[in-house]
Amino acid sequence: MSDESEPSEPVVHGALMAGFAQACVNLNIVAGRRATALLADIDMGRWFPLAKWMEIERMVGESYANVEPIRLKLGIEMMTLWYHHGPGKALIHRGADFLHFQTGSHGIASVIRGPREVVGSFDLAEFDSGRGHAVIRSSTPFDKTIECGVLIGGVMAPGDLYYVDVTNDGDPNRLVVEFH
């Protein structure tokens, strides 16, 4: 699927799938032969069913007793790769730019397509540069710990900030970002 029309079934961009696969390699994450087979021959220019992503994410979760730190690292590594080996440098010049890129779900729309009620949204809801505080509202189907890692990795990638933390306490769709 290469056209710009909205597909009836949700799809994720091959670059996201490849980033996930490379992050698994870089972090020595082992999720078994089935995950390896699902991630083999990912074409970065194609779109893949969201169900394939969810299956891989589930397999990683089943492979580790304490998977949350793994998911966080996956999100960070995916955005590091996106920034340094993908379009990130052309789009993002400062860490705060990555947060602004989320306005109107622009960031998520570049890697997932489908009916909004299925793919959800990922929006910058609050931003205060003086306090180093932002809030992202997420209703995507992606694991929230991976999304926390995506925010940390995306904000840290340009290298202008020395501290970024993302919490997801209370409301599961509210990601609070602290940055300095």
C-alpha angles and dihedrals in degrees: 000000000000105000124099097240119115110260120228090230120050116257135185125215119255090236089064091048091047090048090053091048093048091046088054090051094045092048094042091239112170118200100162137260094297092059090046089053092048091051096044118111097007108179108213091208096056134079121235132199113271086229089068091055091047091051092052091046089050092050092053088050092052092049097064132051091210103033101160096085088047092052091048091051091047091056092047093048093046091057093043088056092043090053100042101033104022137044095299099103091052092051105033125048100162133027091250089056089066090057091049089049086067092063109119090005091283092145096051093040089062091063108027132045134181143085109340092230088062104034095038124194140282109203138171101238100171134016129179113167093184092059094035090236134136137162125210120196111211129186096161122129091240123112108270093222089057088048090053088053091047090055094046092047095044094048094044097044098084089055099226096112127064099197134037128163130172124197129190102190123152107350106052091209095054117086113188115204124199116189137172 
